[in-house]
Structure formats: structure tokens, C-alpha cells
Amino acid sequence: MKILVLNGSPRRNGTVALLLKAVTEPLAAGHEVEWIDVSRLAMKFCTACMTCRETEACVLPEDDAHIVGKKIREADALVIGTPTHWGNMSAPLKLLFDRNVPSFMGESPGGMPVPRQKGKRVAIVTACTTPWPFNFILPESRGAIRAVKEILHYGGCKTVGTITQPGSKKAKGISASLAARANRLGKRLVRD
Ligand SMILES: Cc1cc2nc3c(=O)[nH]c(=O)nc-3n(C[C@H](O)[C@H](O)[C@H](O)COP(=O)(O)O)c2cc1C
């Protein structure tokens, strides 16, 4: 399977990257895994022209958002990682999704959303400094996961599972048990 990893953290070796590595570790042998550091992409902001809703393509000059959009469409499964930033996904990841509405969603003639990634399997990982259980009582990592799931919902994707590292400031890395859970999530991602 073609697995596309979207690291939404600007930190290449941060907590989200550790979680993403743990999810993809068991997949490296039998699958084609591509890793994208989203914050390193050159992408213009979405101008909200809404043309893509009619034409199914972004009218902006070709940049990395077009290139990664194609990779998203061609992937069999996605592993999406984001730090919690203001109770949401990171800005670079949000920009990639803003620029790729037609990769996930079309519109019927009557203006109803049409899913374009039906059944695509997705794993989500996130981290935040807020400790457990406040990261879920308050919309901290819960907010980040909800925001990513909003896009996946309109795409018709299947979220296979989520992994969160709360209290990341004190935790300094991820525990062996969290890494093992992430490994298991990776294996579930490619299971029929
Ligand atoms: C701009 C910004 C906003 C943040 N907002 C939140 C937040 O709303 N809630 C929270 O618990 N942590 C917040 N954090 C902390 C990060 O979620 C936390 O440091 C996370 O572990 C970073 O993961 P990384 O090392 O993979 O980048 C924020 C960090 C930054 C830089």
C-alpha cells in the first residue's frame, strides 16, 4: 500500500514526529511510506475564490499544495500528525487542507457535499502540553482531533484510530507503552 505521512508539526523531531515514526515503523518493510513535513512546503494561502468547487482544481499557480494534493489522492492510507495549536490543528496543515478542498470534497449540482476519499483509511496523532484529562475535558488535543476529523468526515475517510500525547512538556518524548499503541495503530491501518 501507498502510505502518505503528513507531519503537521514544524518540529522535525518533536513529539508528533515521534508518534508518526512509531505508527509507521511496522509498515516500512511491506509498504511504500512517504513522509511530508508540511511546514516545509511552499504554499500560497487559499484566496477563497471558490472556483475549485466548480472546476475541481485550484486556480493558483502550481505549488506544493497541488503536488501534495495529488499524493493525498493517490495514497491508499494517510497518517496525519498535528500538534495542538490553540485547540486546533497546526496552521501549515490547515493551509494544506484549505488548498485541497477538491481533493476531499466535491459538490453536487444542488450544492450538497460529495465525498472524494470514500473509505480511505486514516490514523491521526497529536500532542499537547495540557495534561490528561484536561486535554480532553477542555478542547485542547480534543479540538485538534475534531478539526482534522471535520475534513476527513467530508472526504468520507475512515478514521482507524487516534493517538495523543498529553502533557508533552513534562513527558519529554513518548513512553514505550504509547509507542507500542502507535505501532498497533499502524498495523490496523493496513489491515483489510
Ligand atoms: C502556537 C502554539 C499554540 C499551542 N497551543 C496549544 C494549546 O492550545 N493547547 C495545548 O495544550 N498546547 C498548545 N501548544 C503546545 C503544543 O501543542 C505542544 O508543545 C506539542 O507537544 C508540540 O508538539 P511537537 O513537539 O510535535 O511540535 C501550542 C504550541 C504552539 C507553538
PDB file of C-alpha atoms and ligand atoms in Angstrom:
ATOM      1  CA  MET A   1       0.000   0.000   0.000  1.00  0.00           C
ATOM      2  CA  LYS A   2       0.996   3.642  -0.559  1.00  0.00           C
ATOM      3  CA  ILE A   3       1.021   5.400   2.792  1.00  0.00           C
ATOM      4  CA  LEU A   4       1.379   9.162   3.000  1.00  0.00           C
ATOM      5  CA  VAL A   5       2.555  10.687   6.282  1.00  0.00           C
ATOM      6  CA  LEU A   6       1.685  14.346   6.863  1.00  0.00           C
ATOM      7  CA  ASN A   7       3.733  15.798   9.729  1.00  0.00           C
ATOM      8  CA  GLY A   8       1.896  18.988  10.657  1.00  0.00           C
ATOM      9  CA  SER A   9       4.450  19.947  13.312  1.00  0.00           C
ATOM     10  CA  PRO A  10       7.133  22.494  12.462  1.00  0.00           C
ATOM     11  CA  ARG A  11       9.404  20.415  14.734  1.00  0.00           C
ATOM     12  CA  ARG A  12      11.012  17.638  12.710  1.00  0.00           C
ATOM     13  CA  ASN A  13      11.936  15.701  15.844  1.00  0.00           C
ATOM     14  CA  GLY A  14       9.134  16.797  18.118  1.00  0.00           C
ATOM     15  CA  THR A  15       6.540  14.691  19.914  1.00  0.00           C
ATOM     16  CA  VAL A  16       4.238  14.421  16.891  1.00  0.00           C
ATOM     17  CA  ALA A  17       7.159  13.234  14.753  1.00  0.00           C
ATOM     18  CA  LEU A  18       7.968  10.556  17.372  1.00  0.00           C
ATOM     19  CA  LEU A  19       4.351   9.369  17.297  1.00  0.00           C
ATOM     20  CA  LEU A  20       4.292   9.348  13.489  1.00  0.00           C
ATOM     21  CA  LYS A  21       7.509   7.308  13.413  1.00  0.00           C
ATOM     22  CA  ALA A  22       6.027   4.813  15.883  1.00  0.00           C
ATOM     23  CA  VAL A  23       2.879   4.427  13.751  1.00  0.00           C
ATOM     24  CA  THR A  24       4.828   3.914  10.518  1.00  0.00           C
ATOM     25  CA  GLU A  25       7.687   1.785  11.928  1.00  0.00           C
ATOM     26  CA  PRO A  26       5.856  -1.542  11.393  1.00  0.00           C
ATOM     27  CA  LEU A  27       4.843  -0.505   7.852  1.00  0.00           C
ATOM     28  CA  ALA A  28       8.253   0.342   6.408  1.00  0.00           C
ATOM     29  CA  ALA A  29       9.023  -3.238   5.293  1.00  0.00           C
ATOM     30  CA  GLY A  30       5.910  -4.161   3.312  1.00  0.00           C
ATOM     31  CA  HIS A  31       4.618  -0.774   2.166  1.00  0.00           C
ATOM     32  CA  GLU A  32       5.616   2.394   0.341  1.00  0.00           C
ATOM     33  CA  VAL A  33       5.774   5.098   3.019  1.00  0.00           C
ATOM     34  CA  GLU A  34       6.307   8.763   2.071  1.00  0.00           C
ATOM     35  CA  TRP A  35       6.895  11.399   4.749  1.00  0.00           C
ATOM     36  CA  ILE A  36       5.995  15.078   4.185  1.00  0.00           C
ATOM     37  CA  ASP A  37       6.987  17.848   6.611  1.00  0.00           C
ATOM     38  CA  VAL A  38       4.037  20.109   5.854  1.00  0.00           C
ATOM     39  CA  SER A  39       5.642  23.233   7.363  1.00  0.00           C
ATOM     40  CA  ARG A  40       8.492  22.907   4.803  1.00  0.00           C
ATOM     41  CA  LEU A  41       6.091  23.119   1.846  1.00  0.00           C
ATOM     42  CA  ALA A  42       5.881  26.250  -0.297  1.00  0.00           C
ATOM     43  CA  MET A  43       2.170  27.049  -0.415  1.00  0.00           C
ATOM     44  CA  LYS A  44       0.258  30.227  -1.089  1.00  0.00           C
ATOM     45  CA  PHE A  45      -2.771  30.983   1.070  1.00  0.00           C
ATOM     46  CA  CYS A  46      -6.164  29.960  -0.262  1.00  0.00           C
ATOM     47  CA  THR A  47      -7.805  33.064  -1.749  1.00  0.00           C
ATOM     48  CA  ALA A  48     -11.300  31.649  -1.092  1.00  0.00           C
ATOM     49  CA  CYS A  49     -12.272  32.278  -4.736  1.00  0.00           C
ATOM     50  CA  MET A  50     -14.411  29.090  -4.565  1.00  0.00           C
ATOM     51  CA  THR A  51     -13.565  28.290  -8.212  1.00  0.00           C
ATOM     52  CA  CYS A  52     -12.349  24.827  -7.175  1.00  0.00           C
ATOM     53  CA  ARG A  53     -15.914  23.942  -6.171  1.00  0.00           C
ATOM     54  CA  GLU A  54     -16.860  24.210  -9.872  1.00  0.00           C
ATOM     55  CA  THR A  55     -13.666  23.153 -11.625  1.00  0.00           C
ATOM     56  CA  GLU A  56     -12.336  20.656  -9.043  1.00  0.00           C
ATOM     57  CA  ALA A  57      -8.882  22.276  -9.303  1.00  0.00           C
ATOM     58  CA  CYS A  58      -7.111  25.107  -7.513  1.00  0.00           C
ATOM     59  CA  VAL A  59      -6.556  28.068  -9.858  1.00  0.00           C
ATOM     60  CA  LEU A  60      -3.406  29.320  -8.104  1.00  0.00           C
ATOM     61  CA  PRO A  61      -0.041  28.832  -9.856  1.00  0.00           C
ATOM     62  CA  GLU A  62       1.285  25.310  -9.321  1.00  0.00           C
ATOM     63  CA  ASP A  63       2.926  24.976  -5.893  1.00  0.00           C
ATOM     64  CA  ASP A  64       3.466  22.291  -3.260  1.00  0.00           C
ATOM     65  CA  ALA A  65      -0.228  22.282  -2.276  1.00  0.00           C
ATOM     66  CA  HIS A  66      -1.082  20.950  -5.759  1.00  0.00           C
ATOM     67  CA  ILE A  67       1.754  18.408  -5.635  1.00  0.00           C
ATOM     68  CA  VAL A  68       0.854  17.073  -2.175  1.00  0.00           C
ATOM     69  CA  GLY A  69      -2.866  17.143  -3.056  1.00  0.00           C
ATOM     70  CA  LYS A  70      -2.112  14.650  -5.840  1.00  0.00           C
ATOM     71  CA  LYS A  71      -0.178  12.490  -3.377  1.00  0.00           C
ATOM     72  CA  ILE A  72      -3.145  12.595  -0.957  1.00  0.00           C
ATOM     73  CA  ARG A  73      -5.496  11.447  -3.714  1.00  0.00           C
ATOM     74  CA  GLU A  74      -3.135   8.669  -4.825  1.00  0.00           C
ATOM     75  CA  ALA A  75      -2.362   7.343  -1.324  1.00  0.00           C
ATOM     76  CA  ASP A  76      -4.121   4.222  -0.055  1.00  0.00           C
ATOM     77  CA  ALA A  77      -3.904   5.442   3.539  1.00  0.00           C
ATOM     78  CA  LEU A  78      -2.910   8.601   5.397  1.00  0.00           C
ATOM     79  CA  VAL A  79      -1.143   9.129   8.709  1.00  0.00           C
ATOM     80  CA  ILE A  80      -1.860  12.672   9.845  1.00  0.00           C
ATOM     81  CA  GLY A  81       0.028  14.241  12.736  1.00  0.00           C
ATOM     82  CA  THR A  82      -0.559  17.629  14.264  1.00  0.00           C
ATOM     83  CA  PRO A  83       0.465  19.395  17.440  1.00  0.00           C
ATOM     84  CA  THR A  84      -2.398  21.112  19.239  1.00  0.00           C
ATOM     85  CA  HIS A  85      -2.129  24.796  18.402  1.00  0.00           C
ATOM     86  CA  TRP A  86      -4.782  26.932  20.077  1.00  0.00           C
ATOM     87  CA  GLY A  87      -7.018  23.904  20.449  1.00  0.00           C
ATOM     88  CA  ASN A  88      -6.792  23.236  16.724  1.00  0.00           C
ATOM     89  CA  MET A  89      -4.557  21.639  14.094  1.00  0.00           C
ATOM     90  CA  SER A  90      -1.354  23.487  13.161  1.00  0.00           C
ATOM     91  CA  ALA A  91      -1.529  26.376  10.664  1.00  0.00           C
ATOM     92  CA  PRO A  92       0.568  24.665   7.920  1.00  0.00           C
ATOM     93  CA  LEU A  93      -1.635  21.566   7.999  1.00  0.00           C
ATOM     94  CA  LYS A  94      -4.795  23.711   7.899  1.00  0.00           C
ATOM     95  CA  LEU A  95      -3.370  25.599   4.902  1.00  0.00           C
ATOM     96  CA  LEU A  96      -2.654  22.334   3.056  1.00  0.00           C
ATOM     97  CA  PHE A  97      -6.272  21.245   3.651  1.00  0.00           C
ATOM     98  CA  ASP A  98      -7.668  24.694   2.722  1.00  0.00           C
ATOM     99  CA  ARG A  99      -5.820  24.449  -0.576  1.00  0.00           C
ATOM    100  CA  ASN A 100      -7.129  20.925  -1.164  1.00  0.00           C
ATOM    101  CA  VAL A 101     -10.880  21.129  -0.692  1.00  0.00           C
ATOM    102  CA  PRO A 102     -11.494  19.408  -4.059  1.00  0.00           C
ATOM    103  CA  SER A 103      -9.136  16.564  -3.080  1.00  0.00           C
ATOM    104  CA  PHE A 104     -11.511  15.724  -0.255  1.00  0.00           C
ATOM    105  CA  MET A 105     -14.904  17.055  -1.255  1.00  0.00           C
ATOM    106  CA  GLY A 106     -16.931  17.812  -4.344  1.00  0.00           C
ATOM    107  CA  GLU A 107     -20.309  19.465  -4.702  1.00  0.00           C
ATOM    108  CA  SER A 108     -23.456  18.021  -6.238  1.00  0.00           C
ATOM    109  CA  PRO A 109     -25.378  20.208  -8.731  1.00  0.00           C
ATOM    110  CA  GLY A 110     -27.678  21.032  -5.814  1.00  0.00           C
ATOM    111  CA  GLY A 111     -24.702  22.200  -3.709  1.00  0.00           C
ATOM    112  CA  MET A 112     -24.523  19.190  -1.403  1.00  0.00           C
ATOM    113  CA  PRO A 113     -21.064  17.903  -0.361  1.00  0.00           C
ATOM    114  CA  VAL A 114     -19.820  14.816  -2.211  1.00  0.00           C
ATOM    115  CA  PRO A 115     -17.040  12.763  -0.535  1.00  0.00           C
ATOM    116  CA  ARG A 116     -13.990  12.178  -2.733  1.00  0.00           C
ATOM    117  CA  GLN A 117     -11.890   9.945  -0.456  1.00  0.00           C
ATOM    118  CA  LYS A 118     -14.532   7.412   0.416  1.00  0.00           C
ATOM    119  CA  GLY A 119     -13.189   4.646   2.673  1.00  0.00           C
ATOM    120  CA  LYS A 120      -9.588   5.924   2.697  1.00  0.00           C
ATOM    121  CA  ARG A 121      -8.069   4.766   5.964  1.00  0.00           C
ATOM    122  CA  VAL A 122      -6.519   7.382   8.223  1.00  0.00           C
ATOM    123  CA  ALA A 123      -4.640   7.391  11.513  1.00  0.00           C
ATOM    124  CA  ILE A 124      -4.380  10.642  13.472  1.00  0.00           C
ATOM    125  CA  VAL A 125      -1.741  11.530  16.070  1.00  0.00           C
ATOM    126  CA  THR A 126      -1.485  14.651  18.181  1.00  0.00           C
ATOM    127  CA  ALA A 127       0.344  16.122  21.160  1.00  0.00           C
ATOM    128  CA  CYS A 128      -0.266  18.998  23.547  1.00  0.00           C
ATOM    129  CA  THR A 129       1.196  20.435  26.740  1.00  0.00           C
ATOM    130  CA  THR A 130      -2.130  20.270  28.625  1.00  0.00           C
ATOM    131  CA  PRO A 131      -2.026  17.235  30.921  1.00  0.00           C
ATOM    132  CA  TRP A 132      -4.521  14.384  30.939  1.00  0.00           C
ATOM    133  CA  PRO A 133      -7.528  14.552  31.460  1.00  0.00           C
ATOM    134  CA  PHE A 134      -7.729  18.321  30.836  1.00  0.00           C
ATOM    135  CA  ASN A 135      -6.542  17.874  27.239  1.00  0.00           C
ATOM    136  CA  PHE A 136      -9.901  16.155  26.587  1.00  0.00           C
ATOM    137  CA  ILE A 137     -12.141  17.922  29.140  1.00  0.00           C
ATOM    138  CA  LEU A 138     -11.069  21.193  27.522  1.00  0.00           C
ATOM    139  CA  PRO A 139     -10.939  21.375  23.718  1.00  0.00           C
ATOM    140  CA  GLU A 140      -7.111  21.022  23.583  1.00  0.00           C
ATOM    141  CA  SER A 141      -5.978  17.852  21.756  1.00  0.00           C
ATOM    142  CA  ARG A 142      -9.697  17.072  21.501  1.00  0.00           C
ATOM    143  CA  GLY A 143     -10.034  20.289  19.461  1.00  0.00           C
ATOM    144  CA  ALA A 144      -7.122  19.372  17.178  1.00  0.00           C
ATOM    145  CA  ILE A 145      -8.513  15.888  16.513  1.00  0.00           C
ATOM    146  CA  ARG A 146     -12.015  17.260  15.954  1.00  0.00           C
ATOM    147  CA  ALA A 147     -10.664  19.744  13.384  1.00  0.00           C
ATOM    148  CA  VAL A 148      -8.807  17.044  11.416  1.00  0.00           C
ATOM    149  CA  LYS A 149     -11.842  14.750  11.598  1.00  0.00           C
ATOM    150  CA  GLU A 150     -14.036  17.524  10.169  1.00  0.00           C
ATOM    151  CA  ILE A 151     -12.062  17.352   6.924  1.00  0.00           C
ATOM    152  CA  LEU A 152     -11.944  13.551   6.927  1.00  0.00           C
ATOM    153  CA  HIS A 153     -15.701  13.444   7.504  1.00  0.00           C
ATOM    154  CA  TYR A 154     -16.407  15.489   4.380  1.00  0.00           C
ATOM    155  CA  GLY A 155     -13.892  13.363   2.478  1.00  0.00           C
ATOM    156  CA  GLY A 156     -15.675  10.169   3.511  1.00  0.00           C
ATOM    157  CA  CYS A 157     -12.452   8.807   5.058  1.00  0.00           C
ATOM    158  CA  LYS A 158     -12.405   6.120   7.726  1.00  0.00           C
ATOM    159  CA  THR A 159     -10.514   7.119  10.874  1.00  0.00           C
ATOM    160  CA  VAL A 160      -8.930   3.884  12.081  1.00  0.00           C
ATOM    161  CA  GLY A 161      -7.692   5.347  15.349  1.00  0.00           C
ATOM    162  CA  THR A 162      -6.110   8.284  17.141  1.00  0.00           C
ATOM    163  CA  ILE A 163      -3.124   8.555  19.491  1.00  0.00           C
ATOM    164  CA  THR A 164      -2.475  11.512  21.782  1.00  0.00           C
ATOM    165  CA  GLN A 165       0.485  12.530  23.915  1.00  0.00           C
ATOM    166  CA  PRO A 166      -0.846  14.939  26.564  1.00  0.00           C
ATOM    167  CA  GLY A 167       1.407  16.859  28.965  1.00  0.00           C
ATOM    168  CA  SER A 168       4.200  16.857  26.367  1.00  0.00           C
ATOM    169  CA  LYS A 169       6.340  19.434  28.212  1.00  0.00           C
ATOM    170  CA  LYS A 170       6.891  17.154  31.197  1.00  0.00           C
ATOM    171  CA  ALA A 171       6.726  13.871  29.263  1.00  0.00           C
ATOM    172  CA  LYS A 172       9.799  14.666  27.091  1.00  0.00           C
ATOM    173  CA  GLY A 173       9.244  12.134  24.344  1.00  0.00           C
ATOM    174  CA  ILE A 174       6.842   9.215  24.273  1.00  0.00           C
ATOM    175  CA  SER A 175       6.669   6.238  26.620  1.00  0.00           C
ATOM    176  CA  ALA A 176       7.312   2.664  25.481  1.00  0.00           C
ATOM    177  CA  SER A 177       3.632   1.844  26.042  1.00  0.00           C
ATOM    178  CA  LEU A 178       2.460   4.782  23.892  1.00  0.00           C
ATOM    179  CA  ALA A 179       4.968   3.771  21.192  1.00  0.00           C
ATOM    180  CA  ALA A 180       3.559   0.217  21.322  1.00  0.00           C
ATOM    181  CA  ARG A 181      -0.006   1.574  20.960  1.00  0.00           C
ATOM    182  CA  ALA A 182       1.156   3.652  17.984  1.00  0.00           C
ATOM    183  CA  ASN A 183       2.767   0.520  16.436  1.00  0.00           C
ATOM    184  CA  ARG A 184      -0.536  -1.313  16.795  1.00  0.00           C
ATOM    185  CA  LEU A 185      -2.406   1.593  15.171  1.00  0.00           C
ATOM    186  CA  GLY A 186      -0.014   1.394  12.211  1.00  0.00           C
ATOM    187  CA  LYS A 187      -0.742  -2.316  11.806  1.00  0.00           C
ATOM    188  CA  ARG A 188      -4.519  -1.681  11.996  1.00  0.00           C
ATOM    189  CA  LEU A 189      -4.203   0.968   9.290  1.00  0.00           C
ATOM    190  CA  VAL A 190      -3.169  -1.589   6.680  1.00  0.00           C
ATOM    191  CA  ARG A 191      -5.421  -4.419   7.812  1.00  0.00           C
ATOM    192  CA  ASP A 192      -8.328  -5.278   5.487  1.00  0.00           C
TER     193      ASP A 192
HETATM  194  C1  LIG B   1       1.421  28.291  18.574  1.00  0.00           C
HETATM  195  C2  LIG B   1       1.237  27.208  19.591  1.00  0.00           C
HETATM  196  C3  LIG B   1      -0.015  27.003  20.136  1.00  0.00           C
HETATM  197  C4  LIG B   1      -0.205  25.998  21.084  1.00  0.00           C
HETATM  198  N1  LIG B   1      -1.475  25.794  21.584  1.00  0.00           N
HETATM  199  C5  LIG B   1      -1.661  24.833  22.500  1.00  0.00           C
HETATM  200  C6  LIG B   1      -2.972  24.584  23.009  1.00  0.00           C
HETATM  201  O1  LIG B   1      -3.942  25.214  22.620  1.00  0.00           O
HETATM  202  N2  LIG B   1      -3.114  23.619  23.962  1.00  0.00           N
HETATM  203  C7  LIG B   1      -2.038  22.876  24.415  1.00  0.00           C
HETATM  204  O2  LIG B   1      -2.238  22.026  25.288  1.00  0.00           O
HETATM  205  N3  LIG B   1      -0.810  23.048  23.902  1.00  0.00           N
HETATM  206  C8  LIG B   1      -0.595  24.008  22.974  1.00  0.00           C
HETATM  207  N4  LIG B   1       0.667  24.194  22.431  1.00  0.00           N
HETATM  208  C9  LIG B   1       1.775  23.271  22.816  1.00  0.00           C
HETATM  209  C10 LIG B   1       1.987  22.145  21.793  1.00  0.00           C
HETATM  210  O3  LIG B   1       0.774  21.508  21.453  1.00  0.00           O
HETATM  211  C11 LIG B   1       2.946  21.101  22.363  1.00  0.00           C
HETATM  212  O4  LIG B   1       4.179  21.715  22.662  1.00  0.00           O
HETATM  213  C12 LIG B   1       3.134  19.901  21.462  1.00  0.00           C
HETATM  214  O5  LIG B   1       3.704  18.858  22.183  1.00  0.00           O
HETATM  215  C13 LIG B   1       4.027  20.206  20.296  1.00  0.00           C
HETATM  216  O6  LIG B   1       4.246  19.026  19.549  1.00  0.00           O
HETATM  217  P1  LIG B   1       5.541  18.936  18.622  1.00  0.00           P
HETATM  218  O7  LIG B   1       6.721  18.779  19.544  1.00  0.00           O
HETATM  219  O8  LIG B   1       5.364  17.752  17.796  1.00  0.00           O
HETATM  220  O9  LIG B   1       5.572  20.183  17.810  1.00  0.00           O
HETATM  221  C14 LIG B   1       0.896  25.199  21.495  1.00  0.00           C
HETATM  222  C15 LIG B   1       2.163  25.415  20.928  1.00  0.00           C
HETATM  223  C16 LIG B   1       2.339  26.412  19.989  1.00  0.00           C
HETATM  224  C17 LIG B   1       3.714  26.610  19.383  1.00  0.00           C
END
